[in-house]
Coordinates of C-alpha atoms and ligand atoms in Angstrom, one line a residue:
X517 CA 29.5 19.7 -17.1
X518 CA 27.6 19.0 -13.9
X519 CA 25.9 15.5 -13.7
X520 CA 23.5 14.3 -11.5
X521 CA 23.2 10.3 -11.4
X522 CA 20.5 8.9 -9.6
X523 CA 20.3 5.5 -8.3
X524 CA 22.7 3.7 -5.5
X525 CA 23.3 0.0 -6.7
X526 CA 26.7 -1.4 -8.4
X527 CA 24.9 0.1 -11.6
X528 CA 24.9 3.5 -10.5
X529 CA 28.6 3.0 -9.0
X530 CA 29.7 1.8 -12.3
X531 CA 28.3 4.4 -14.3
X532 CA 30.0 7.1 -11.9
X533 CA 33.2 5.3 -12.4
X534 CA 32.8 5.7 -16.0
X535 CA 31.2 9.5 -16.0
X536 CA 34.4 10.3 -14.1
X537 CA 36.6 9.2 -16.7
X538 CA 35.5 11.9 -19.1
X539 CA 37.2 15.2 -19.6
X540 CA 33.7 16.6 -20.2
X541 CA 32.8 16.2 -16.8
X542 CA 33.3 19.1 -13.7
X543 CA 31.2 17.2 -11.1
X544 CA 29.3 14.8 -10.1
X545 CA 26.7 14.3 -7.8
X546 CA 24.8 11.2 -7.0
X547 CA 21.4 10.9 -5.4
X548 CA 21.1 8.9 -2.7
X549 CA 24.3 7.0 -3.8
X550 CA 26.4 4.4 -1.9
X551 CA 29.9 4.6 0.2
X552 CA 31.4 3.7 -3.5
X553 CA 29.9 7.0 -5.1
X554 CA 30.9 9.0 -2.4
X555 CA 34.5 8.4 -3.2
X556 CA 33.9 9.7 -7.4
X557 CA 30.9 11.8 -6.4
X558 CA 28.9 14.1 -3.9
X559 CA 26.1 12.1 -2.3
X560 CA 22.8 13.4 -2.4
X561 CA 20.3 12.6 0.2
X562 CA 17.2 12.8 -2.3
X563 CA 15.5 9.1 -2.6
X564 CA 14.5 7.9 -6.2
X565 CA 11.2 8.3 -5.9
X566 CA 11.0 11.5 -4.7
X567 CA 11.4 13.5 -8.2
X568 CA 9.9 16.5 -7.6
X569 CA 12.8 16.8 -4.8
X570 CA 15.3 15.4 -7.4
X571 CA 14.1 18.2 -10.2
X572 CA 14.6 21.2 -7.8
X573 CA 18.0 20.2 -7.1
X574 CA 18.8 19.8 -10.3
X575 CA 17.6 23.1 -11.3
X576 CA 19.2 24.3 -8.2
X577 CA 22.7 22.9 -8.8
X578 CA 22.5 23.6 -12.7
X579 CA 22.3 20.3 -13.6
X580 CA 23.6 19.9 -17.4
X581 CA 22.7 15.8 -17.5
X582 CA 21.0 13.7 -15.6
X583 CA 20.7 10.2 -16.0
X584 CA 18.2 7.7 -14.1
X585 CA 20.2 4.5 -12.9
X586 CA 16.2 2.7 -11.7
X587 CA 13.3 1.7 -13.8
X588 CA 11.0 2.9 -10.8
X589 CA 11.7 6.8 -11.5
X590 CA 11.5 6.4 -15.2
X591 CA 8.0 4.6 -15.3
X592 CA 6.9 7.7 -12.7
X593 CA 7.7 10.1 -15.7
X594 CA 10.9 11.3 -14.5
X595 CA 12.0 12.9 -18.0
X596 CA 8.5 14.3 -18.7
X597 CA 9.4 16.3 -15.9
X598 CA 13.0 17.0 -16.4
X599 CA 12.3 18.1 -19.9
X600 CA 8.9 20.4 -19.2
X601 CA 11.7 22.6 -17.3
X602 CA 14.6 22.3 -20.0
X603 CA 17.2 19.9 -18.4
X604 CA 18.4 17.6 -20.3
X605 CA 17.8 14.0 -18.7
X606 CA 19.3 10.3 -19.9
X607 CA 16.1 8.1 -20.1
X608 CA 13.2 7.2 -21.9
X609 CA 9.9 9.3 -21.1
X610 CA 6.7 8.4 -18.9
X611 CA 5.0 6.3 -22.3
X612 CA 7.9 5.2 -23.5
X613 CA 9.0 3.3 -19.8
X614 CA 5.3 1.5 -19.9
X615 CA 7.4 -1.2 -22.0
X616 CA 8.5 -2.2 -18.6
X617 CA 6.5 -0.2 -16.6
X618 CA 3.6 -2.5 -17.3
X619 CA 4.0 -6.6 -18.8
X620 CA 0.7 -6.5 -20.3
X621 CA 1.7 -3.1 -22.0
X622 CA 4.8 -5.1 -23.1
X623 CA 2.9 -8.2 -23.8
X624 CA 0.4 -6.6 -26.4
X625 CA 3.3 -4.7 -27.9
X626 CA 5.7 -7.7 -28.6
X627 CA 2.3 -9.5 -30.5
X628 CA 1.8 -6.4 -32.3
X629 CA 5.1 -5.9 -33.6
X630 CA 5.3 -9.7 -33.8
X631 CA 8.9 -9.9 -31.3
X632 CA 9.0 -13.9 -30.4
X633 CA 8.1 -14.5 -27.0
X634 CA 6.6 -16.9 -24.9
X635 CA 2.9 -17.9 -25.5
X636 CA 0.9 -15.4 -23.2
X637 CA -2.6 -14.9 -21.5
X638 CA -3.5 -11.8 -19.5
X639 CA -6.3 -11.4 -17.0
X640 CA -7.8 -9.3 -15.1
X641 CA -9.5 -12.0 -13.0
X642 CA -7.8 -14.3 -10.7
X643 CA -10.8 -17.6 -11.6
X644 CA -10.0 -17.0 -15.1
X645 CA -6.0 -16.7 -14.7
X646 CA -6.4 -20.1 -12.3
X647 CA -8.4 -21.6 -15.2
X648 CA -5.9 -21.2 -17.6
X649 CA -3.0 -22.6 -15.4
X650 CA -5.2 -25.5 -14.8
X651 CA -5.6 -26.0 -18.3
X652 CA -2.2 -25.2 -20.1
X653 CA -0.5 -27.4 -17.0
X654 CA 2.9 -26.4 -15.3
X655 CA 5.7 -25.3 -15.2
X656 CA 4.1 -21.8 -15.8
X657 CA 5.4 -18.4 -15.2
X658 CA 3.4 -16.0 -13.6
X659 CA 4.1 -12.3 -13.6
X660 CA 2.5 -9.0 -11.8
X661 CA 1.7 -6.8 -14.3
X662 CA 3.1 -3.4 -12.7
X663 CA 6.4 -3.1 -10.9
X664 CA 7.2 -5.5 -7.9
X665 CA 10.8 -4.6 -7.4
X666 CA 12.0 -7.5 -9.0
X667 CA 9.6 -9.9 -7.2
X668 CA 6.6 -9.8 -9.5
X669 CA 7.5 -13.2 -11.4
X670 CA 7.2 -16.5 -10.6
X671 CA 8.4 -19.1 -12.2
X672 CA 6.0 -22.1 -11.4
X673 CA 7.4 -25.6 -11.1
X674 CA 3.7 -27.3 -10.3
X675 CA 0.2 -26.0 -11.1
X676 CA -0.2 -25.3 -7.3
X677 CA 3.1 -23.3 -6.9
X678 CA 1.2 -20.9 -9.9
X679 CA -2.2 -21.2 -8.2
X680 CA -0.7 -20.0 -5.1
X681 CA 1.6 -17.1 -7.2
X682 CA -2.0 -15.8 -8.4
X683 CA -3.3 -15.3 -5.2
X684 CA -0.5 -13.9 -4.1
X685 CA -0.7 -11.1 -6.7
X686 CA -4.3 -10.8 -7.6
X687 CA -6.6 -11.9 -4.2
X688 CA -3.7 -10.6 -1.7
X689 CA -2.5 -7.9 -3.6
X690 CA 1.4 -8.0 -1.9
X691 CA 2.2 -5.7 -5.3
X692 CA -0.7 -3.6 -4.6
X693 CA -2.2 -1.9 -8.0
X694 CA 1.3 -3.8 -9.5
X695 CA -1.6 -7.1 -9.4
X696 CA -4.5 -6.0 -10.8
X697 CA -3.5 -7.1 -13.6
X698 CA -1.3 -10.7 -14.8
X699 CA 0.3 -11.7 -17.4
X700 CA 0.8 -16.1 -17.0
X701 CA 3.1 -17.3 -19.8
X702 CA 4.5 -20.4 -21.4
X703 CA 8.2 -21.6 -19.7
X704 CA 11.0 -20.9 -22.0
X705 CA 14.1 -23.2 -21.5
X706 CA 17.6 -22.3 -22.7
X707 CA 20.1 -19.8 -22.0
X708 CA 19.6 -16.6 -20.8
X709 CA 21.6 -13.5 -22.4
X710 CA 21.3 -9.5 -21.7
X711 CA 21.3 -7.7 -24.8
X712 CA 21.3 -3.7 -23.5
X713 CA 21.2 -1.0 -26.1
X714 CA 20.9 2.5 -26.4
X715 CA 18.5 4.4 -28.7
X716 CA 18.0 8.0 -29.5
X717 CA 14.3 7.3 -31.0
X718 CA 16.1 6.4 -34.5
X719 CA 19.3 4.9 -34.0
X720 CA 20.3 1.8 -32.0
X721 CA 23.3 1.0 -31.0
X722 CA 23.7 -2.1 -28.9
X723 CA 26.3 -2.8 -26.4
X724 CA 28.5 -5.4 -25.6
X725 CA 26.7 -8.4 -24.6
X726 CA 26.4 -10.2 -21.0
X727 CA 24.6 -12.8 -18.8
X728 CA 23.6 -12.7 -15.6
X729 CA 23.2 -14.9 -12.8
X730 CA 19.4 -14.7 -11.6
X731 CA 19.7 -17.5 -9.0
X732 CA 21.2 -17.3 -5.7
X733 CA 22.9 -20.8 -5.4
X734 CA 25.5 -22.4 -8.0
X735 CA 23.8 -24.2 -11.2
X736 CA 21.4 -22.1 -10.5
X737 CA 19.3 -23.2 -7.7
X738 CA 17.5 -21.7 -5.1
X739 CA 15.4 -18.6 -5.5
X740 CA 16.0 -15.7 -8.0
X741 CA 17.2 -12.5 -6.7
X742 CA 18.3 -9.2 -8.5
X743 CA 21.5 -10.8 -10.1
X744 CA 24.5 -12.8 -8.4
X745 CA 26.8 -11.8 -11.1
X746 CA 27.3 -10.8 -14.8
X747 CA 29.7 -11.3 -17.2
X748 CA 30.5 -9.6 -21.0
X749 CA 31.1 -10.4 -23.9
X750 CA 28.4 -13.4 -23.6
X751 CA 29.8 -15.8 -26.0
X752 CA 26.2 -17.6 -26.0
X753 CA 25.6 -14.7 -28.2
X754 CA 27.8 -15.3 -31.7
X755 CA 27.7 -12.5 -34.1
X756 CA 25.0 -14.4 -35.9
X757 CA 22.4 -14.3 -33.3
X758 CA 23.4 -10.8 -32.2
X759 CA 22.2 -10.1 -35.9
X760 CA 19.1 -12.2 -35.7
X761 CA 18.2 -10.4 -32.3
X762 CA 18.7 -7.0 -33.9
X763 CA 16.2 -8.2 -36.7
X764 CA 14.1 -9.7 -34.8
X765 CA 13.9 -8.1 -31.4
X766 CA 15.4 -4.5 -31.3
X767 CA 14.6 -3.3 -34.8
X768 CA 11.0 -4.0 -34.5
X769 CA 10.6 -2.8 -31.4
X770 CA 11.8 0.8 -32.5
X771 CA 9.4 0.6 -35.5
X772 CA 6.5 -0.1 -33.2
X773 CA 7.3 2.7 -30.4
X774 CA 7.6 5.0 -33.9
X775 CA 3.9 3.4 -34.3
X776 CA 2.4 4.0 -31.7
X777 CA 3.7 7.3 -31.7
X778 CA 6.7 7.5 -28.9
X779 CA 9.7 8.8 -29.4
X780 CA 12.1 6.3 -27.3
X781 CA 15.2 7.5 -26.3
X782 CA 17.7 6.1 -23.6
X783 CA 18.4 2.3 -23.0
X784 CA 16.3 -0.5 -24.0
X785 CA 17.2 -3.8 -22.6
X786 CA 16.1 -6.7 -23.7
X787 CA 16.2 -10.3 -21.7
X788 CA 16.3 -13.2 -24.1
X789 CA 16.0 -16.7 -23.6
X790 CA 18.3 -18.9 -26.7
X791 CA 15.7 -21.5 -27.0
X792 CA 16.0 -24.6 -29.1
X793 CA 13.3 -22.2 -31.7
X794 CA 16.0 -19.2 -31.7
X795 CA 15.9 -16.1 -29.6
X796 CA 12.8 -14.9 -27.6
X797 CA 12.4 -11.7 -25.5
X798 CA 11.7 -12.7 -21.5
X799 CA 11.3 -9.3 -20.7
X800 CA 12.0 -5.3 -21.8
X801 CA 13.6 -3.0 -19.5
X802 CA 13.9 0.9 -20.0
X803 CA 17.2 0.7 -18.3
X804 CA 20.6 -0.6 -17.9
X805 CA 20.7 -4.1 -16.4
X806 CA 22.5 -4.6 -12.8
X807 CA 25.0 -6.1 -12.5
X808 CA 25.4 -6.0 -15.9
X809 CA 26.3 -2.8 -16.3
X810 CA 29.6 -3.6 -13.8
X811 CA 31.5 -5.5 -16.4
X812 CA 30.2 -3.3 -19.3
X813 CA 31.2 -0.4 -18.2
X814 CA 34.4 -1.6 -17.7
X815 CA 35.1 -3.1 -21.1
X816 CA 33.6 0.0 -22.9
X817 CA 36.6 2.5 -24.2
X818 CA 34.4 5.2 -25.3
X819 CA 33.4 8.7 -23.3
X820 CA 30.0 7.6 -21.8
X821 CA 29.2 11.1 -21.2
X822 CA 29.6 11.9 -25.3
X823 CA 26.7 8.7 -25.5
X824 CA 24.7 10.1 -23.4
X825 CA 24.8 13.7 -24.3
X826 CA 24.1 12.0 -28.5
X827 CA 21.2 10.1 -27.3
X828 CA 19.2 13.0 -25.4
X829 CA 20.1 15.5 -28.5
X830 CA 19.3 12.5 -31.0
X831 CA 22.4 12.3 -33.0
X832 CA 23.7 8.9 -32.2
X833 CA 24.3 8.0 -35.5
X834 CA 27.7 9.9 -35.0
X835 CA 28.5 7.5 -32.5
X836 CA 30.7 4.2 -32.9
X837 CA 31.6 2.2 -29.5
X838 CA 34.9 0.9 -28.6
X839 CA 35.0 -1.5 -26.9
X840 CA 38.2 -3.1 -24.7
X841 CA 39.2 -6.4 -26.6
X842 CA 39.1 -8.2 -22.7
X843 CA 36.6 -9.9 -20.6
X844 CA 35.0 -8.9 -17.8
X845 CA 33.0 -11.1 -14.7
X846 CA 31.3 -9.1 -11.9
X847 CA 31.2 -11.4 -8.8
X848 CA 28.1 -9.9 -6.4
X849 CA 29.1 -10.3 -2.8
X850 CA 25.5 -10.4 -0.8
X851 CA 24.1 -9.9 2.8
X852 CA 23.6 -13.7 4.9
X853 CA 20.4 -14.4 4.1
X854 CA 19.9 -12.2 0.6
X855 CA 17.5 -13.0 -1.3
X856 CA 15.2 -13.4 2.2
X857 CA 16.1 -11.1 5.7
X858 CA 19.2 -10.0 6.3
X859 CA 21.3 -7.9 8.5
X860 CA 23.0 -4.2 8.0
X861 CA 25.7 -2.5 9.6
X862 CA 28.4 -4.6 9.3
X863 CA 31.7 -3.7 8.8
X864 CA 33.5 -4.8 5.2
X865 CA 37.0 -5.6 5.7
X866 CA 39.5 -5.8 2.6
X867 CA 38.3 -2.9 0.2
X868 CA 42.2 -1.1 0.9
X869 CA 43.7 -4.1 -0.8
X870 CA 42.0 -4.2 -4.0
X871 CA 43.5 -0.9 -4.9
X872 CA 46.6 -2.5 -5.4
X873 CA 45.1 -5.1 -7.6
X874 CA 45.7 -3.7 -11.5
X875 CA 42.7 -5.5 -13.3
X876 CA 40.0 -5.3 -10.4
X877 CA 37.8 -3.1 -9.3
X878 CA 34.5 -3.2 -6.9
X879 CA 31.6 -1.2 -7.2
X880 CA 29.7 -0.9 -4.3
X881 CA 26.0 -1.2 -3.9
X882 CA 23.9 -1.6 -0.7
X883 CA 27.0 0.4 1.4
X884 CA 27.1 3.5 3.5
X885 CA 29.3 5.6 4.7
X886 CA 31.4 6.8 7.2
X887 CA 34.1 3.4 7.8
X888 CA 32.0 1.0 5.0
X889 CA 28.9 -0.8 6.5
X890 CA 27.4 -3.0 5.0
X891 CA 23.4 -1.5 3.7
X892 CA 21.9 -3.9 1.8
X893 CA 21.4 -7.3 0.2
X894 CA 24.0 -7.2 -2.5
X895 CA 26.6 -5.5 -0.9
X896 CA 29.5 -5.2 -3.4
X897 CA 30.1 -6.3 -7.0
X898 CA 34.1 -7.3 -7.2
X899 CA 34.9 -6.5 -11.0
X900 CA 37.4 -7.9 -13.1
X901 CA 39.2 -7.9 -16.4
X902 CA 41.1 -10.0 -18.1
X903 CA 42.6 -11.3 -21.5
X904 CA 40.2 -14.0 -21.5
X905 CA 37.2 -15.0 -19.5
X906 CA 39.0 -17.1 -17.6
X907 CA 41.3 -15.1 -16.7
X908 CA 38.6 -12.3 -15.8
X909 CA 36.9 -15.1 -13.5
X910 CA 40.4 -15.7 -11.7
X911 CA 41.1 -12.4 -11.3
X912 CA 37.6 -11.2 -10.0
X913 CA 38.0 -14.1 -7.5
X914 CA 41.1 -13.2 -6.6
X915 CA 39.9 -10.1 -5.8
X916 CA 36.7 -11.8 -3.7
X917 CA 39.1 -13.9 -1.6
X918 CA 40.5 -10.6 0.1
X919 CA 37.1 -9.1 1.3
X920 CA 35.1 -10.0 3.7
X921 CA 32.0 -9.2 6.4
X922 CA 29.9 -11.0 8.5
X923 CA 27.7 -13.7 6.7
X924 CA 28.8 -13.1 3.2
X925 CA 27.8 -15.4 0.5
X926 CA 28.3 -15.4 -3.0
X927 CA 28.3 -17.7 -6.1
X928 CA 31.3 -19.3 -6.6
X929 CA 30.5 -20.4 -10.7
X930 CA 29.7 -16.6 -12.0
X931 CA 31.2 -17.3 -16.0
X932 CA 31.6 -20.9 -15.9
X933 CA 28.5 -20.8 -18.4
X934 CA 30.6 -18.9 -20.4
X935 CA 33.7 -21.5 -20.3
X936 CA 31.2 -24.3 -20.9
X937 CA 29.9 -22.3 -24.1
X938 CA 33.5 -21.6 -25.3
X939 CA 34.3 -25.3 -24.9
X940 CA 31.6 -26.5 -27.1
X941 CA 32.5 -24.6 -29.7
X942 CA 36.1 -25.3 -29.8
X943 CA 35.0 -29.5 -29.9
X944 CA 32.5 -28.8 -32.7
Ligands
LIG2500 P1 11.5 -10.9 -16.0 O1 11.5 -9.8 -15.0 O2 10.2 -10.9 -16.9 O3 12.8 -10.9 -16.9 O4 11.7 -12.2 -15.3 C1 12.7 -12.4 -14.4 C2 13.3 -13.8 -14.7 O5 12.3 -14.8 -14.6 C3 14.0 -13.9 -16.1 O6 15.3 -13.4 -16.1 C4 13.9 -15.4 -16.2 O7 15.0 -16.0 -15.5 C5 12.6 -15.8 -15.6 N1 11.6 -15.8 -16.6 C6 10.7 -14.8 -17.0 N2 9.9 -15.2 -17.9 C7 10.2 -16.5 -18.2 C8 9.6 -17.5 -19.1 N3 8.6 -17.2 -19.9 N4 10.2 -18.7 -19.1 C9 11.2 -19.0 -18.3 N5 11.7 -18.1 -17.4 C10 11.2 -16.9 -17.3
LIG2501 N1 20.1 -8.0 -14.0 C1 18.7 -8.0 -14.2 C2 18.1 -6.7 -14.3 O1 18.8 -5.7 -14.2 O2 16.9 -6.6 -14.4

């Protein structure tokens, strides 16, 4: 088969590294890609949001399978596209993306279907959004209604932090359209956990679970960013709440899209926040989480490629994961100055060693090609297994402590959550 990946973060990396592994697979090609994908892949130089450019060299190159790494391509209507002209395409279609494609869209839908979540208003109106905040009190988190590449929310500490976030959004539009709209919720506290499965429109079938690591600093300070790290399984999530997520969360969500009349087919990804009440959705996304997808992919045994190709011709009741019986911890390795400016162009030094290393891996993500530079704000993600989290932690850091470029920073607690978790139990 020919496959065409779109995307170039660690996510797009990892799921090369994984298309490659299947016997299925001829060639791949990756558009725009990274200095990682180039080594598993030909690079493409089509961007993600150019799809009309992305469907003729599909149909051009005989695409077989396409799958779309970014929600931002997916919520354009990507597959609506894709499928008018008979390729087959991994994703869910234009309506079925509006679930993150639009909070407000997913807002209405969790009340409808009755998904726990937090407490909600949604204007249209920046006096009546500032009214409510001045009402309900702070913290408050306030969130564009449209995409805002991962900048759209704001979680409020004070009343005047939220007033501020509104006028951000809705008086200085810095989302654009993204702010017409905004959705200003009630601040969940607890744990955070990534539950990412994948649905042909009848079936789900979740995947391993993982955590992220929204904040820049350790103990999670300092601003969020696109994730500092992941690790999987998440033992926050015991079998028990998986089930009561499925019940609660992922099962009723597939019932409503059935209402409402969309067939939804690709990933859904659910954030949830373990409060003290049980499990409540953050967020939907129509796509794989990153870095998540880092130390997922690497535990996951089965042919990706067979998933995929079940999911797009719905039969993936066929399909039972296997998964490796090991831990895995994704340590992001970001730009000086990530989340804020930062340089590009920098040389990596250190990638030649980790070849040697037997339980390590690094996907890159903002890299380019020829010699490595460094191309965006998280750089690499340095992925590791091992028999336990702990020893996936050690080894990923292992790993860390032989790269380096200028002004790199990166968390140094990515799974301690999960050592902390495992700890509690083993007292109780
Ligand atoms: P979202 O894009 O909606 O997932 O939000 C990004 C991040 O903001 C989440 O992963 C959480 O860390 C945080 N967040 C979003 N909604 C809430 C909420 N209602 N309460 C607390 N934190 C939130
Ligand atoms: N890791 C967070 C996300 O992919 O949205």
């Amino acid at each position: 088969m020919n496959i065409l990946v779109i995307g170039s973060g660690g996510r797009e990396h990892a799921l090369v590294w994984k298309i490659a592994q299947s016997p299925k697979v001829k060639k791949i090609y990756c558009a725009p890609g990274n200095a990682g994908t180039a080594e598993l892949a030909e690079n493409v130089n089509i961007n993600i949001d150019d799809i009309k450019g992305l469907l003729k060299f599909a149909l051009e190159k005989k695409i077989d399978l396409t799958v779309v790494g970014p929600e931002m391509p997916l919520v354009a209507g990507i597959v609506d596209l894709f499928e008018e002209k008979g390729l087959k395409i991994f994703g869910p279609n234009k309506a079925a993306a509006q679930i993150e494609g639009s909070k407000v869209f997913s807002k209405e839908f969790m009340a409808k279907y009755d998904i726990p979540t937090a407490q909600a208003g949604i204007f249209t109106n920046s006096k009546e959004a500032i009214a409510y905040i001045n009402n309900v009190g702070a913290p408050i988190v306030v969130k564009a209604d449209g995409l805002a590449a991962g900048k759209g929310v704001i979680v409020a500490q004070t009343v005047k932090e939220a007033m501020a976030a509104v006028n951000q959004i809705m008086e200085d539009k810095e989302f654009g359209a993204a702010g017409d709209k905004v959705v200003i919720e009630e601040c969940l506290v607890g744990e955070e956990a990534s539950i990412i499965a994948i649905t042909d429109g009848e079936t789900i079938v979740p995947l391993a679970s993982s955590q992220d690591h929204k904040r820049v600093f350790d103990n999670d300070e300092g601003p969020n960013t696109g994730g500092m790290g992941a690790y999987s399984p998440a033992p926050v999530v015991t079998d028990q709440l998986m089930d009561t997520i499925y019940n609660s969360a992922l099962e009723p969500f597939m019932v409503g899209m059935k209402r409402e009349g969309i067939v939804y087919k690709g990933v859904i990804y659910a954030g949830i926040m373990v409060t003290k009440q049980g499990p409540k959705v953050l967020e939907f996304n129509c796509r794989f989480g990153d870095p998540e997808t880092q130390p997922i992919m690497m535990r996951l045994e089965s042919d990706l490629v067979e998933v995929f190709e079940k999911t797009v011709e719905g039969k993936l009741q066929a399909v039972n994961l296997k998964w490796k019986e090991r831990a895995a911890v994704c340590v992001v390795l970001a730009a000086g100055g990530y989340p804020g400016k930062y340089e590009t162009g920098l040389p990596i030094s250190g990638l030649d060693k980790i070849s040697q290393l037997k339980d390590a891996y690094v996907f890159h993500a903002g890299t380019k090609g020829p010699g490595v530079l460094t191309a965006g704000g998280r750089v690499l993600g340095v992925t590791a297994l091992g028999d336990t989290i702990k020893f996936a932690i050690d080894n990923a850091y292992r790993a860390v402590s032989l790269i380096s470029f200028k002004g790199m920073h990166y968390r140094q607690d990515i799974g301690k959550k999960a050592l902390k978790c495992l700890r509690k139990r083993a007292r109780i």
